[in-house]
Amino acid sequence: MSSLKGKHIVLGITGGIAAYKSAVLLRLLIKKGAEVQVVMTPAAKEFITPVTLSALSGKPVVSEFFTANTGEWHSHVDLGLWADLMIVAPATASTLGKMANGIADNMLVTTYLSAKEHVMVAPAMDLDMYASPSTRRNLATLACDGVEIIEAAEGELASHLVGKGRMAEPEEIVERAEKFFSRSEDMKGVKVAITIGPTYEKIDPVRFIGNYSSGKMGSSLALECAERGAEVTAICGPVSVYPDHPSVRVIKVESAEEMCKSALEDFEGCDIGILAAAVADYRPEVFSDHKIKREGTEEMTIRLVKNPDIAACVGSRKKEGQTIVGFALETDDAALNAEKKLDRKNLDMIVLNSLADKGAGFRTDTNKVTIFSRGGRPEEFPLKSKREVASDIVDAILKYRDKQKIQG
Ligand code: PMT
C-alpha cells in the first residue's frame, strides 16, 4: 500500500509550460490514494485550465482569495492546516522568489506561508534563469527553511535551448512524496540529544573567546530528527537561530562547562546522541569582573586552561543500545584525523566536514561531508544544503543502528 493513501496534499501550480505535467502528477497522486487540493496562481491558468484540474481532483480549484460573485473568502490558513504535504510543481522563478521572501500576493504563497507540514518544490524554468544567482539564492533560502527541493533535470526546454531547467518527471515527484511519508515516522519513539553551535568563554564582561559556528548544521539535524518523529533535546550555545519544532526542547547554554553539564544529564537517557557543537577547547583561567582597560598596557597575556571534551565524556559513558555521533572539523589530514577522533572519543560514527571544501563548514547554508562508521566504509556525499545533509546523516545513523541490532 502506498504511504500516500489517505494523505492530504496541496498541489500548488504556477505559470509555466510544465504546468501541463501537473495534470499527470495530480492523477498519479489520486491513484495512490491521496486527497489533493489544487491551488493555482493566476498565471498558471494561462497554461492549464482549472476545469481539467478540478475534474481530476474532484474538488474546486482554489486560486483567488474571494469568489467574485458571492464574496466567499477562501482561507489559506485552513488549507495550510489541512495539508500533510504541499507540493509546488512547477515552481517558477517568480514564485520561488516570493516564497523565499514572504511576498504573499497570491493564494499559493499565502498557503505556503501557513503550511504547518512539509513542503516540496519542483522548479521549472529556462536554463539561465535556473542558474542565475538570484534563483540559486532563493532555492538556498528555501532549503534552509526546510523546504525540500526537487532539482530540475537536464533536457530540451520550452525555449528549445537544451540545459538544466526541466521540471522533474511526475513519477519522480510522487516517489519523493512517498519517501517523505514512509520516512516521516521512522524515528517515532526515539530520543535524541544534540549539542549545537559555538561556546563563548568569558574573558571579562564584554569579551569572550568563541568561534564562527552559526548553529545551522546542528539545528538542521534537530529539525530533521523531530520531523521524522523523534523527541529531541537541543543543547544550544549562543546561536543565531534555534530549532523551532514542538518536539524539540531547547536548552540554552553559553560556555563549554555549561554545555558539558547539560550534555551529561541529557545524553544519559537518549538513544542517539549527536555532538554538532563547535566547543572551545580552552577557556581563560581567570574571568575579570571588570572590563580590562587598554591604557597603560602594551601587551596582554591570557592564560588558558583546557575545557572538558564533551564528546569524549559522553563516549566514555555510552550505554548498550546508544549511538553516539560526533563531528570532525578539519583543515589538514582530514580523513586520518576524523578516524582518530572516532576511536579516541569512543564514538559510533563521525561526520567529517573539511574547511578545505568550498561551501562546507561554518555559517554556510551548505555542507559537504564524509561519514565514518565503526566497522564500515566511509561514505562520501556531494555538496548539499545543510538540511539535505542532515537527512543523509540521519539515514546513515538509522542504517548503522539496524546493522547493530542484527549483529546483536
Ligand atoms: O554551526 P554551523 O555554522 O552550521 O557549522 C557547523 C559546524 C562546522 C560547527 C559542524 O558541522 C561541526 O563540524 N561541528 C564540530 C566542530 C568541532 O568542534 O569539531 P572538532 O573536530 O574540533 O571536534 C570533534 C568532536 O568533538 C565534535 O563532535 C565536537 O562537538 C566534539 N568536542 C570537541 C571539543 C570539546 N571540548 N568537546 C566536544 O564535545
Coordinates of C-alpha atoms and ligand atoms in Angstrom, one line a residue:
M1 CA 0.0 0.0 0.0
S2 CA 1.3 3.5 -0.9
S3 CA 2.3 5.7 2.0
L4 CA 0.3 8.4 0.2
K5 CA -3.0 6.7 1.0
G6 CA -5.4 9.0 2.9
K7 CA -2.8 11.8 2.9
H8 CA -4.0 15.4 2.3
I9 CA -1.8 17.1 -0.3
V10 CA -2.0 20.7 -1.6
L11 CA -0.7 20.8 -5.1
G12 CA 0.4 24.3 -6.0
I13 CA 0.7 25.1 -9.7
T14 CA 2.4 28.2 -11.1
G15 CA 2.6 29.7 -14.5
G16 CA 5.0 27.8 -16.6
I17 CA 4.8 25.5 -19.7
A18 CA 5.5 22.5 -17.4
A19 CA 2.0 23.1 -15.8
Y20 CA 0.7 20.5 -18.3
K21 CA 2.7 17.9 -16.4
S22 CA 0.8 18.8 -13.2
A23 CA -2.3 17.1 -14.5
V24 CA -0.3 13.8 -14.7
L25 CA 1.1 14.4 -11.3
L26 CA -2.3 15.1 -9.9
R27 CA -3.7 11.9 -11.4
L28 CA -0.8 9.8 -10.1
L29 CA -1.3 11.2 -6.5
I30 CA -5.0 10.5 -6.7
K31 CA -4.3 6.9 -8.0
K32 CA -2.1 6.3 -4.9
G33 CA -5.0 7.2 -2.6
A34 CA -4.1 10.8 -1.7
E35 CA -6.7 13.6 -1.4
V36 CA -5.5 16.5 -3.4
Q37 CA -6.5 20.2 -3.3
V38 CA -5.2 22.2 -6.2
V39 CA -4.1 25.8 -5.7
M40 CA -3.1 27.8 -8.8
T41 CA -1.5 31.1 -9.3
P42 CA -3.4 33.5 -11.6
A43 CA -0.6 32.9 -14.3
A44 CA -1.0 29.1 -14.1
K45 CA -4.5 29.4 -15.5
E46 CA -2.9 30.7 -18.8
F47 CA -1.2 27.3 -19.2
I48 CA -3.8 24.8 -17.9
T49 CA -7.5 25.2 -17.1
P50 CA -9.0 24.8 -13.6
V51 CA -11.7 22.7 -15.2
T52 CA -9.2 19.9 -16.1
L53 CA -7.7 20.0 -12.6
S54 CA -10.9 20.1 -10.7
A55 CA -12.3 17.2 -12.8
L56 CA -9.2 15.2 -11.9
S57 CA -9.1 16.1 -8.2
G58 CA -12.8 16.1 -7.7
K59 CA -12.6 19.4 -5.9
P60 CA -13.0 23.0 -7.0
V61 CA -9.6 24.6 -7.7
V62 CA -8.6 27.4 -5.4
S63 CA -6.9 30.4 -6.9
E64 CA -8.4 33.7 -5.7
F65 CA -8.8 35.0 -2.1
F66 CA -12.5 35.6 -2.7
T67 CA -15.2 34.2 -5.0
A68 CA -16.0 37.3 -7.1
N69 CA -19.8 37.0 -7.2
T70 CA -20.5 35.7 -3.7
G71 CA -17.7 37.4 -1.8
E72 CA -16.9 34.0 -0.1
W73 CA -13.4 34.1 1.5
H74 CA -11.1 31.1 0.8
S75 CA -9.0 30.6 3.9
H76 CA -5.3 29.9 3.2
V77 CA -4.9 29.2 6.9
D78 CA -7.4 26.3 6.8
L79 CA -5.6 24.9 3.7
G80 CA -2.2 25.2 5.4
L81 CA -3.6 23.3 8.5
W82 CA -5.4 20.7 6.3
A83 CA -2.3 19.7 4.3
D84 CA 0.0 16.9 5.3
L85 CA 2.2 17.9 2.4
M86 CA 2.4 20.8 0.0
I87 CA 4.0 20.2 -3.4
V88 CA 4.6 23.2 -5.7
A89 CA 5.1 21.9 -9.3
P90 CA 6.0 23.5 -11.5
A91 CA 7.6 26.3 -9.3
T92 CA 8.6 29.3 -11.4
A93 CA 11.5 31.6 -10.6
S94 CA 8.9 34.3 -9.6
T95 CA 7.1 32.0 -7.1
L96 CA 10.3 30.7 -5.6
G97 CA 11.4 34.3 -5.0
K98 CA 8.0 35.1 -3.4
M99 CA 8.1 32.0 -1.2
A100 CA 11.7 32.7 -0.1
N101 CA 10.9 36.3 0.7
G102 CA 7.4 36.0 2.1
I103 CA 5.7 38.1 -0.7
A104 CA 2.2 36.9 -0.1
D105 CA 0.3 38.4 -3.0
N106 CA -1.5 35.2 -4.2
M107 CA -3.3 32.3 -2.7
L108 CA -0.4 29.8 -3.4
V109 CA 2.1 31.8 -1.4
T110 CA -0.2 32.6 1.5
T111 CA -1.0 28.8 1.7
Y112 CA 2.8 28.1 1.7
L113 CA 3.3 30.6 4.5
S114 CA 0.5 29.0 6.5
A115 CA 1.6 25.4 5.8
K116 CA 2.4 23.5 9.0
E117 CA 3.8 20.4 7.4
H118 CA 6.4 19.5 4.8
V119 CA 6.8 21.5 1.6
M120 CA 8.4 20.3 -1.7
V121 CA 9.1 22.4 -4.8
A122 CA 9.9 21.2 -8.3
P123 CA 11.4 24.2 -10.1
A124 CA 10.9 24.6 -13.9
M125 CA 12.4 27.4 -16.0
D126 CA 14.8 28.4 -18.6
L127 CA 18.4 27.2 -18.0
D128 CA 19.9 30.7 -17.5
M129 CA 17.1 31.6 -15.1
Y130 CA 17.7 28.4 -13.2
A131 CA 21.4 29.0 -13.0
S132 CA 21.1 32.7 -12.1
P133 CA 22.4 33.8 -8.7
S134 CA 19.0 35.1 -7.7
T135 CA 17.3 31.7 -8.2
R136 CA 20.1 29.8 -6.5
R137 CA 19.9 32.2 -3.6
N138 CA 16.2 31.8 -3.3
L139 CA 16.5 28.0 -3.5
A140 CA 19.2 28.0 -0.8
T141 CA 16.9 30.1 1.4
L142 CA 14.0 27.8 0.9
A143 CA 16.2 24.7 1.6
C144 CA 17.4 26.4 4.8
D145 CA 13.8 27.0 5.8
G146 CA 13.2 23.2 5.5
V147 CA 11.7 23.1 2.0
E148 CA 12.6 20.0 0.0
I149 CA 14.0 21.0 -3.4
I150 CA 13.4 18.5 -6.2
E151 CA 16.1 19.8 -8.6
A152 CA 15.2 20.4 -12.2
A153 CA 16.5 17.9 -14.8
E154 CA 18.6 18.5 -18.0
G155 CA 16.9 18.4 -21.4
E156 CA 15.1 20.4 -24.0
L157 CA 13.3 23.4 -22.6
A158 CA 10.3 25.4 -23.8
S159 CA 12.8 27.9 -25.4
H160 CA 14.2 24.9 -27.4
L161 CA 17.5 25.5 -25.6
V162 CA 19.0 22.4 -24.0
G163 CA 20.1 22.5 -20.4
K164 CA 19.1 22.2 -16.7
G165 CA 15.6 23.6 -16.0
R166 CA 13.0 20.9 -16.9
M167 CA 10.6 20.1 -14.1
A168 CA 11.3 16.7 -12.6
E169 CA 9.0 14.0 -14.0
P170 CA 5.7 13.5 -12.2
E171 CA 6.8 9.9 -11.3
E172 CA 9.9 11.2 -9.5
I173 CA 7.9 13.7 -7.6
V174 CA 5.4 11.1 -6.5
E175 CA 8.3 8.8 -5.4
R176 CA 9.8 11.7 -3.3
A177 CA 6.4 12.3 -1.7
E178 CA 6.0 8.6 -0.9
K179 CA 9.5 8.5 0.5
F180 CA 8.7 11.5 2.7
F181 CA 5.7 9.8 4.3
S182 CA 7.4 6.5 4.7
R183 CA 10.3 8.2 6.5
S184 CA 8.3 10.7 8.5
E185 CA 7.7 8.2 11.2
D186 CA 11.0 6.2 11.2
M187 CA 12.2 7.9 14.4
K188 CA 9.0 7.6 16.3
G189 CA 9.7 6.9 20.0
V190 CA 13.5 7.6 19.5
K191 CA 15.1 10.0 22.0
V192 CA 17.8 12.3 20.5
A193 CA 20.1 14.7 22.4
I194 CA 22.3 17.1 20.4
T195 CA 24.8 19.8 21.1
I196 CA 24.6 22.8 18.7
G197 CA 26.5 25.9 17.9
P198 CA 29.6 27.6 19.4
T199 CA 30.5 28.1 23.0
Y200 CA 31.6 31.5 24.4
E201 CA 34.3 31.5 27.0
K202 CA 34.3 34.8 29.0
I203 CA 37.4 37.0 29.4
D204 CA 35.6 39.9 31.0
P205 CA 32.1 41.3 31.0
V206 CA 32.4 42.5 27.3
R207 CA 34.8 40.0 25.7
F208 CA 34.9 36.3 25.1
I209 CA 36.7 33.5 23.1
G210 CA 34.3 32.0 20.6
N211 CA 34.2 30.7 17.0
Y212 CA 32.2 31.1 13.8
S213 CA 29.6 28.4 14.3
S214 CA 26.1 29.6 13.5
G215 CA 24.2 26.5 14.7
K216 CA 22.8 25.9 11.2
M217 CA 24.1 22.3 10.9
G218 CA 23.0 21.3 14.4
S219 CA 19.6 22.9 14.1
S220 CA 19.0 21.2 10.7
L221 CA 19.7 17.9 12.4
A222 CA 17.4 18.6 15.3
L223 CA 14.6 19.6 12.9
E224 CA 15.2 16.5 10.7
C225 CA 15.0 14.2 13.7
A226 CA 11.9 15.9 15.0
E227 CA 10.1 15.8 11.7
R228 CA 10.9 12.1 11.5
G229 CA 9.1 11.5 14.8
A230 CA 11.9 11.8 17.4
E231 CA 11.8 13.6 20.7
V232 CA 14.8 15.9 20.6
T233 CA 16.7 17.8 23.3
A234 CA 18.8 20.5 21.7
I235 CA 21.6 21.9 23.9
C236 CA 22.4 25.2 22.1
G237 CA 25.3 27.5 22.5
P238 CA 24.8 31.2 21.5
V239 CA 23.4 30.5 18.0
S240 CA 21.6 32.9 15.7
V241 CA 18.6 30.6 15.0
Y242 CA 17.2 28.0 17.5
P243 CA 15.5 24.8 16.1
D244 CA 11.8 25.6 16.3
H245 CA 9.5 22.5 16.5
P246 CA 7.0 21.2 19.0
S247 CA 9.2 18.0 19.5
V248 CA 12.4 19.9 20.2
R249 CA 13.2 21.0 23.7
V250 CA 15.8 23.8 23.6
I251 CA 18.3 24.3 26.4
K252 CA 20.3 27.5 26.1
V253 CA 23.9 27.4 27.4
E254 CA 26.9 29.7 26.9
S255 CA 30.2 28.1 27.9
A256 CA 31.7 24.7 27.3
E257 CA 31.4 23.9 31.0
E258 CA 27.7 24.7 30.9
M259 CA 27.2 22.7 27.7
C260 CA 29.1 19.7 29.3
K261 CA 26.9 19.7 32.4
S262 CA 23.7 19.8 30.4
A263 CA 25.0 17.1 27.9
L264 CA 26.0 14.7 30.7
E265 CA 22.4 15.0 32.1
D266 CA 20.6 14.9 28.8
F267 CA 22.7 12.3 26.9
E268 CA 22.1 9.8 29.8
G269 CA 18.6 8.7 28.6
C270 CA 18.9 9.3 24.9
D271 CA 19.0 6.6 22.2
I272 CA 21.0 8.8 19.8
G273 CA 23.5 11.5 20.9
I274 CA 24.9 13.9 18.3
L275 CA 27.8 16.3 19.0
A276 CA 27.5 19.0 16.4
A277 CA 28.7 21.9 18.5
A278 CA 32.0 23.7 18.0
V279 CA 33.1 23.6 21.6
A280 CA 36.0 25.9 22.6
D281 CA 38.9 23.6 23.6
Y282 CA 40.2 26.2 26.1
R283 CA 38.9 28.9 28.4
P284 CA 40.6 31.8 30.2
E285 CA 41.8 30.6 33.6
V286 CA 40.6 33.8 35.2
F287 CA 37.5 35.8 34.5
S288 CA 37.9 39.5 35.2
D289 CA 34.8 41.1 36.9
H290 CA 35.7 44.4 35.4
K291 CA 36.3 45.4 31.8
I292 CA 40.0 45.1 31.1
K293 CA 41.4 48.5 30.2
R294 CA 43.9 49.0 27.4
E295 CA 45.5 52.1 29.0
G296 CA 49.0 51.6 30.4
T297 CA 49.2 48.0 29.0
E298 CA 51.2 47.4 25.8
E299 CA 50.7 43.6 25.8
M300 CA 48.3 41.3 27.4
T301 CA 48.6 37.6 28.1
I302 CA 45.6 35.5 28.8
R303 CA 46.4 32.1 30.4
L304 CA 44.1 29.4 29.0
V305 CA 43.1 26.1 30.6
K306 CA 41.6 23.1 28.9
N307 CA 37.8 22.7 28.7
P308 CA 36.2 19.3 29.1
D309 CA 35.9 17.2 26.0
I310 CA 32.2 16.7 25.9
A311 CA 32.2 14.1 23.2
A312 CA 34.8 12.0 25.0
C313 CA 32.9 12.3 28.3
V314 CA 29.7 11.2 26.6
G315 CA 31.5 8.5 24.7
S316 CA 33.1 7.0 27.8
R317 CA 29.6 6.7 29.4
K318 CA 28.0 5.1 26.4
K319 CA 25.4 2.5 27.2
E320 CA 24.2 -0.6 25.4
G321 CA 21.9 0.5 22.6
Q322 CA 23.1 4.1 22.5
T323 CA 24.6 5.5 19.3
I324 CA 26.9 8.5 19.7
V325 CA 27.8 10.5 16.7
G326 CA 30.5 13.2 16.6
F327 CA 31.6 15.7 14.0
A328 CA 35.2 16.4 12.9
L329 CA 36.0 19.9 11.6
E330 CA 39.4 19.6 9.9
T331 CA 41.8 21.6 7.7
D332 CA 44.6 19.0 7.1
D333 CA 44.8 15.2 7.0
A334 CA 41.0 15.3 7.3
A335 CA 40.2 11.6 7.0
L336 CA 43.0 10.5 9.2
N337 CA 42.1 12.9 12.0
A338 CA 38.4 12.1 11.8
E339 CA 39.2 8.4 12.2
K340 CA 41.5 9.1 15.2
K341 CA 38.7 11.1 16.8
L342 CA 36.2 8.3 16.2
D343 CA 38.4 6.0 18.2
R344 CA 39.7 8.4 20.8
K345 CA 36.3 9.6 21.8
N346 CA 34.6 6.1 21.7
L347 CA 32.1 7.3 19.1
D348 CA 30.0 5.1 16.8
M349 CA 30.1 7.5 13.9
I350 CA 31.9 10.7 13.0
V351 CA 30.8 13.2 10.3
L352 CA 33.8 14.9 8.7
N353 CA 33.5 18.4 7.2
S354 CA 36.6 20.0 5.9
L355 CA 37.3 23.7 5.7
A356 CA 39.3 22.8 2.6
D357 CA 36.0 22.2 0.7
K358 CA 34.3 25.3 -0.6
G359 CA 30.8 25.7 0.8
A360 CA 31.5 23.4 3.8
G361 CA 31.7 24.1 7.5
F362 CA 30.9 27.2 9.4
R363 CA 28.0 29.6 8.7
T364 CA 27.2 28.4 5.1
D365 CA 23.8 27.1 4.1
T366 CA 25.6 24.1 2.6
N367 CA 27.9 21.4 3.7
K368 CA 30.0 18.6 2.2
V369 CA 30.5 15.6 4.5
T370 CA 32.0 12.1 4.7
I371 CA 30.5 9.8 7.3
F372 CA 32.8 7.3 9.0
S373 CA 31.1 4.5 10.9
R374 CA 32.7 2.0 13.2
G375 CA 33.3 -1.2 11.2
G376 CA 32.1 0.3 8.0
R377 CA 33.4 2.0 4.9
P378 CA 33.5 5.8 4.7
E379 CA 30.5 7.3 2.8
E380 CA 31.3 10.5 0.9
F381 CA 28.5 12.9 -0.1
P382 CA 28.5 15.8 -2.6
L383 CA 27.9 19.5 -1.5
K384 CA 24.2 19.8 -0.4
S385 CA 22.1 22.1 1.7
K386 CA 22.6 21.6 5.4
R387 CA 19.0 20.3 5.6
E388 CA 19.7 17.6 3.0
V389 CA 23.0 16.8 4.7
A390 CA 21.0 16.3 8.0
S391 CA 18.7 13.9 6.2
D392 CA 21.7 11.9 4.9
I393 CA 23.3 11.8 8.3
V394 CA 20.0 10.6 9.9
D395 CA 19.6 7.9 7.2
A396 CA 23.2 6.7 7.9
I397 CA 22.6 6.7 11.7
L398 CA 19.4 4.6 11.3
K399 CA 21.2 2.2 9.0
Y400 CA 24.0 1.8 11.5
R401 CA 21.6 1.1 14.3
D402 CA 19.7 -1.5 12.2
K403 CA 23.0 -3.2 11.5
Q404 CA 24.0 -3.2 15.2
K405 CA 20.6 -4.8 16.1
I406 CA 21.1 -7.6 13.5
Q407 CA 24.6 -8.2 14.8
G408 CA 23.2 -8.4 18.3
Ligands
PMT1 O1 27.1 25.8 13.1 P1 27.5 25.9 11.6 O2 27.9 27.3 11.3 O3 26.4 25.3 10.8 O4 28.8 25.0 11.4 C1 28.7 23.6 11.5 C2 30.0 23.0 12.1 C3 31.1 23.3 11.2 C4 30.3 23.7 13.5 C5 29.7 21.5 12.4 O5 29.4 20.9 11.2 C6 30.9 20.8 13.0 O6 31.8 20.4 12.4 N1 30.9 20.7 14.4 C7 32.0 20.2 15.2 C8 33.1 21.2 15.2 C9 34.3 20.8 16.1 O7 34.4 21.3 17.2 O8 35.0 19.8 15.6 P2 36.3 19.1 16.3 O9 36.9 18.3 15.3 O10 37.1 20.2 17.0 O11 35.7 18.2 17.5 C10 35.4 16.8 17.3 C11 34.1 16.4 18.0 O12 34.3 16.6 19.4 C12 32.9 17.3 17.7 O13 31.8 16.4 17.7 C13 32.8 18.3 18.8 O14 31.4 18.7 19.1 C14 33.3 17.5 20.0 N2 34.0 18.3 21.0 C15 35.2 19.0 20.7 C16 35.8 19.7 21.8 C17 35.3 19.7 23.0 N3 35.8 20.3 24.0 N4 34.1 19.0 23.3 C18 33.5 18.3 22.3 O15 32.4 17.7 22.5

